[in-house]
Coordinates of C-alpha atoms in Angstrom, one line a residue:
X1 CA 63.6 65.4 83.9
X2 CA 66.2 63.0 85.2
X3 CA 67.7 63.8 88.6
X4 CA 71.1 62.6 89.6
X5 CA 73.2 62.6 92.7
X6 CA 75.9 65.2 92.8
X7 CA 79.0 63.2 93.8
X8 CA 78.8 62.4 97.5
X9 CA 77.1 65.6 98.5
X10 CA 73.7 64.1 98.9
X11 CA 72.2 66.7 96.5
X12 CA 69.8 65.3 94.0
X13 CA 69.7 67.7 91.1
X14 CA 68.4 67.9 87.6
X15 CA 70.9 66.6 85.0
X16 CA 70.1 69.8 83.0
X17 CA 71.5 73.0 84.5
X18 CA 70.6 76.6 83.6
X19 CA 73.8 78.6 83.1
X20 CA 73.3 82.2 83.9
X21 CA 76.3 83.7 82.1
X22 CA 74.1 85.7 79.7
X23 CA 71.5 87.0 82.0
X24 CA 73.0 90.5 81.7
X25 CA 71.5 90.6 78.2
X26 CA 68.0 90.3 79.7
X27 CA 65.7 92.6 81.5
X28 CA 64.4 91.4 84.9
X29 CA 61.0 90.6 83.4
X30 CA 62.7 88.6 80.6
X31 CA 64.8 86.8 83.2
X32 CA 61.7 85.9 85.1
X33 CA 60.2 84.2 82.1
X34 CA 63.5 82.3 81.6
X35 CA 63.7 81.1 85.2
X36 CA 60.0 80.2 85.3
X37 CA 60.5 78.1 82.2
X38 CA 63.5 76.3 83.6
X39 CA 61.7 75.6 86.9
X40 CA 58.6 74.4 85.0
X41 CA 60.7 72.0 83.0
X42 CA 62.2 70.5 86.2
X43 CA 65.5 72.3 86.3
X44 CA 66.5 72.9 89.9
X45 CA 70.3 73.7 89.4
X46 CA 71.6 77.1 88.5
X47 CA 75.2 78.0 87.6
X48 CA 76.8 81.4 88.1
X49 CA 80.3 83.0 88.3
X50 CA 81.3 86.3 89.8
X51 CA 82.9 87.2 86.5
X52 CA 79.7 86.9 84.5
X53 CA 78.7 90.4 83.7
X54 CA 81.0 91.5 86.6
X55 CA 78.3 90.2 89.0
X56 CA 75.4 91.7 87.1
X57 CA 74.1 88.3 86.2
X58 CA 73.9 87.2 89.8
X59 CA 71.9 90.4 90.7
X60 CA 69.5 89.9 87.9
X61 CA 69.0 86.3 88.9
X62 CA 68.1 87.4 92.5
X63 CA 65.6 89.9 91.2
X64 CA 64.0 87.4 88.8
X65 CA 63.9 84.4 91.1
X66 CA 60.5 83.7 92.7
X67 CA 60.6 85.0 96.3
X68 CA 60.3 82.9 99.4
X69 CA 62.3 80.4 101.5
X70 CA 60.4 77.6 100.0
X71 CA 61.8 78.4 96.5
X72 CA 65.4 78.6 97.8
X73 CA 65.1 75.3 99.5
X74 CA 64.0 73.6 96.3
X75 CA 66.8 74.8 94.1
X76 CA 70.6 74.5 94.1
X77 CA 72.7 77.6 93.4
X78 CA 76.3 77.3 92.3
X79 CA 78.8 80.0 91.6
X80 CA 82.5 80.3 90.7
X81 CA 85.3 82.6 91.7
X82 CA 89.0 83.0 91.0
X83 CA 89.1 84.9 87.7
X84 CA 90.1 88.5 87.9
X85 CA 90.8 90.9 85.0
X86 CA 93.9 89.6 83.3
X87 CA 94.9 87.0 85.9
X88 CA 93.7 84.3 88.3
X89 CA 93.6 84.6 92.1
X90 CA 93.1 81.7 94.5
X91 CA 94.4 83.5 97.5
X92 CA 92.5 83.0 100.7
X93 CA 91.7 86.7 100.9
X94 CA 90.2 86.8 97.4
X95 CA 88.2 83.6 97.8
X96 CA 86.6 84.9 101.0
X97 CA 85.9 88.4 99.5
X98 CA 84.5 86.9 96.3
X99 CA 82.2 84.5 98.2
X100 CA 80.8 87.4 100.3
X101 CA 80.2 89.3 97.1
X102 CA 78.4 86.4 95.5
X103 CA 76.1 85.9 98.5
X104 CA 75.3 89.6 98.6
X105 CA 74.4 89.8 94.9
X106 CA 72.4 86.6 94.9
X107 CA 70.7 87.7 98.2
X108 CA 71.1 84.3 99.8
X109 CA 72.7 83.1 103.0
X110 CA 74.6 80.3 101.3
X111 CA 75.5 78.7 97.9
X112 CA 75.2 75.0 97.5
X113 CA 78.4 74.7 95.5
X114 CA 81.4 77.0 95.0
X115 CA 83.8 76.3 92.3
X116 CA 87.3 77.5 91.6
X117 CA 87.0 79.0 88.1
X118 CA 89.9 77.7 85.9
X119 CA 93.3 76.7 87.4
X120 CA 95.6 79.3 89.0
X121 CA 99.3 78.6 88.1
X122 CA 100.2 80.3 91.4
X123 CA 97.8 78.3 93.5
X124 CA 98.8 77.8 97.2
X125 CA 96.5 74.9 98.2
X126 CA 97.0 75.5 101.9
X127 CA 95.4 79.0 101.4
X128 CA 92.5 77.5 99.5
X129 CA 92.0 74.9 102.2
X130 CA 91.8 77.7 104.9
X131 CA 89.3 79.6 102.8
X132 CA 87.1 76.6 102.2
X133 CA 87.2 75.7 105.9
X134 CA 86.2 79.3 106.8
X135 CA 83.3 79.3 104.4
X136 CA 82.1 75.9 105.4
X137 CA 82.1 76.6 109.1
X138 CA 80.3 79.9 108.5
X139 CA 77.6 78.2 106.6
X140 CA 78.2 80.3 103.5
X141 CA 79.1 77.4 101.2
X142 CA 77.9 73.8 101.5
X143 CA 80.1 72.0 98.9
X144 CA 83.1 72.8 96.8
X145 CA 84.5 71.9 93.4
X146 CA 86.6 73.1 90.5
X147 CA 86.2 74.1 86.8
X148 CA 88.5 73.1 84.0
X149 CA 91.0 71.2 86.2
X150 CA 93.0 68.2 85.1
X151 CA 93.5 65.1 87.4
X152 CA 96.8 66.2 88.9
X153 CA 95.6 69.7 89.7
X154 CA 92.6 68.1 91.5
X155 CA 95.0 65.7 93.4
X156 CA 97.2 68.6 94.5
X157 CA 94.2 70.6 95.8
X158 CA 92.5 67.6 97.4
X159 CA 95.7 66.8 99.4
X160 CA 95.2 69.9 101.4
X161 CA 91.4 70.5 101.3
X162 CA 89.5 68.7 104.1
X163 CA 86.3 68.6 102.1
X164 CA 85.8 66.3 99.1
X165 CA 85.8 68.2 95.8
X166 CA 82.5 67.2 94.3
X167 CA 82.3 68.9 90.8
X168 CA 84.5 69.5 87.8
X169 CA 83.0 71.8 85.1
X170 CA 84.5 71.1 81.7
X171 CA 83.8 72.0 78.1
X172 CA 82.1 69.1 76.3
X173 CA 79.9 68.7 73.3
X174 CA 79.5 66.5 70.2
X175 CA 82.0 68.8 68.5
X176 CA 84.4 69.0 71.4
X177 CA 85.3 65.6 72.7
X178 CA 88.9 65.4 74.0
X179 CA 87.5 63.7 77.1
X180 CA 86.4 60.8 74.9
X181 CA 88.9 60.8 72.0
X182 CA 92.1 59.4 73.2
X183 CA 90.4 56.6 75.2
X184 CA 89.1 55.2 71.9
X185 CA 92.4 55.3 70.1
X186 CA 94.8 54.0 72.6
X187 CA 98.3 53.2 71.3
X188 CA 97.4 54.4 67.8
X189 CA 99.5 56.8 65.6
X190 CA 96.6 59.2 64.9
X191 CA 95.9 62.7 66.1
X192 CA 92.9 61.6 68.1
X193 CA 95.1 59.5 70.3
X194 CA 96.9 62.5 71.8
X195 CA 96.0 62.8 75.5
X196 CA 95.1 66.4 76.0
X197 CA 93.2 66.2 79.3
X198 CA 94.9 63.6 81.4
X199 CA 92.0 61.1 81.3
X200 CA 89.9 63.5 83.3
X201 CA 86.6 61.7 82.5
X202 CA 87.9 58.4 83.9
X203 CA 89.5 60.2 86.8
X204 CA 86.2 61.9 87.8
X205 CA 84.3 58.7 87.6
X206 CA 86.8 56.9 89.7
X207 CA 86.7 59.6 92.4
X208 CA 83.0 60.3 92.3
X209 CA 83.3 63.8 90.9
X210 CA 80.3 65.0 88.9
X211 CA 81.2 66.5 85.5
X212 CA 79.3 69.5 84.3
X213 CA 79.5 70.0 80.6
X214 CA 79.6 73.7 79.5
X215 CA 79.1 74.9 75.9
X216 CA 77.2 71.7 75.0
X217 CA 76.3 73.2 71.5
X218 CA 79.5 74.9 70.7
X219 CA 82.3 74.0 68.3
X220 CA 85.7 75.1 69.5
X221 CA 86.1 77.8 72.1
X222 CA 83.0 79.9 71.7
X223 CA 83.3 79.6 67.9
X224 CA 79.5 79.2 67.5
X225 CA 77.1 76.3 67.5
X226 CA 77.6 73.2 65.3
X227 CA 73.9 72.7 64.9
X228 CA 72.9 73.9 61.5
X229 CA 76.5 74.7 60.5
X230 CA 77.3 73.6 56.9
X231 CA 80.8 72.6 58.0
X232 CA 79.2 69.9 60.1
X233 CA 76.8 68.7 57.4
X234 CA 77.4 65.0 58.0
X235 CA 76.9 65.4 61.8
X236 CA 73.7 67.5 61.3
X237 CA 72.3 64.9 59.0
X238 CA 72.7 62.2 61.7
X239 CA 71.3 64.5 64.4
X240 CA 68.4 65.5 62.3
X241 CA 67.6 61.8 61.5
X242 CA 67.6 61.0 65.3
X243 CA 65.5 64.1 66.0
X244 CA 62.9 62.9 63.6
X245 CA 63.0 59.4 65.0
X246 CA 62.5 60.5 68.6
X247 CA 60.2 63.4 67.7
X248 CA 62.4 66.0 69.3
X249 CA 64.6 68.9 68.1
X250 CA 68.3 68.7 67.3
X251 CA 69.0 70.6 70.5
X252 CA 67.5 67.6 72.4
X253 CA 69.7 65.2 70.5
X254 CA 72.8 67.2 71.3
X255 CA 71.8 67.3 74.9
X256 CA 70.8 63.7 75.0
X257 CA 74.1 62.6 73.5
X258 CA 75.8 63.9 76.6
X259 CA 73.3 62.7 79.2
X260 CA 73.4 59.2 77.6
X261 CA 76.9 58.8 78.9
X262 CA 76.9 56.6 82.1
X263 CA 79.1 59.1 84.0
X264 CA 75.8 61.1 84.8
X265 CA 77.1 64.3 83.3
X266 CA 75.2 67.5 83.9
X267 CA 74.5 69.7 80.9
X268 CA 74.8 73.4 81.4
X269 CA 72.5 75.4 79.1
X270 CA 73.7 78.9 78.5
X271 CA 70.7 80.0 76.4
X272 CA 68.5 83.0 77.1
X273 CA 65.7 81.6 75.0
X274 CA 62.9 79.8 76.9
X275 CA 62.1 77.8 73.8
X276 CA 65.6 76.4 73.7
X277 CA 65.3 75.4 77.3
X278 CA 62.2 73.4 76.6
X279 CA 63.7 71.8 73.5
X280 CA 66.9 70.9 75.3
X281 CA 65.2 69.4 78.3
X282 CA 63.7 66.8 76.0
X283 CA 67.2 65.4 75.9
X284 CA 67.4 64.8 79.7
X285 CA 66.5 61.1 79.3
X286 CA 66.7 60.5 75.5
X287 CA 67.2 56.8 75.1
X288 CA 69.9 56.8 72.4
X289 CA 71.2 53.3 71.6
X290 CA 74.9 52.6 71.6
X291 CA 74.8 52.4 67.8
X292 CA 73.2 55.8 67.6
X293 CA 75.6 57.4 70.1
X294 CA 78.6 56.2 68.2
X295 CA 77.0 57.2 64.9
X296 CA 76.8 60.8 66.2
X297 CA 80.4 60.6 67.4
X298 CA 81.8 59.4 64.1
X299 CA 79.7 61.8 62.1
X300 CA 81.5 64.6 64.0
X301 CA 84.7 63.4 62.4
X302 CA 86.0 61.0 65.0
X303 CA 87.5 57.5 64.6
X304 CA 86.0 54.4 66.1
X305 CA 88.8 51.8 65.3

């Protein structure tokens, strides 16, 4: 397992993250097996959100995690807040209340990273700054970040927030590559050249913000996995060929295609299958060549001029 530095936080974490969004579908005993598998594979970073299962996922995680201060000190726990039923809320009052709820359900005194979960159009950055300062001084949160923010949204928030934003969690997979697309077709009259994300990949690299890729096996917005999908026959043929070459599964290739990028992107696995964790972790340091990386990219239907 490859460990990377998370921005300027000083945290050295696995480049594979276990996302806990679906823990609500597991019993505590099943969750224990899942977490033990992740830990055995070298995963030490776990991603939550208060909206996942309305907090049930965080409670199941707390029940399933091996007990003891030694375990807590060896792992990094991240959660997100700001999504409410039907709207977003980045008010100071809600952030503080949400953080307390997260800590209570996780049964921990602090989270290593707290993210704002999707942009709030009514954001008042001064309030967010006050909430972050309160949580930091109380020792409840050690680092902060965002999820699904574009460069200007980060700039606006960072103008007021005293701590450096260290993480941006974004959708990214072989079949969902807007972070890559327009940069390869600059000044061309093709659909791929449309800038949909404000050059967020380059922005995060310039500002030492760690990108975390969610839905690494998904096509579209939770439209299902591309692996094994007949609509992605050409892509799967290339992935299968590379899987055979490196003696891994297609899941490892899909993971390794992301980890191969020099931005040191973390890959968030949302699976509840221990076998899928083991397979995907083989992609943590998969040595794809440049030729192979671009072959996968073009097989997904993209242009390399």
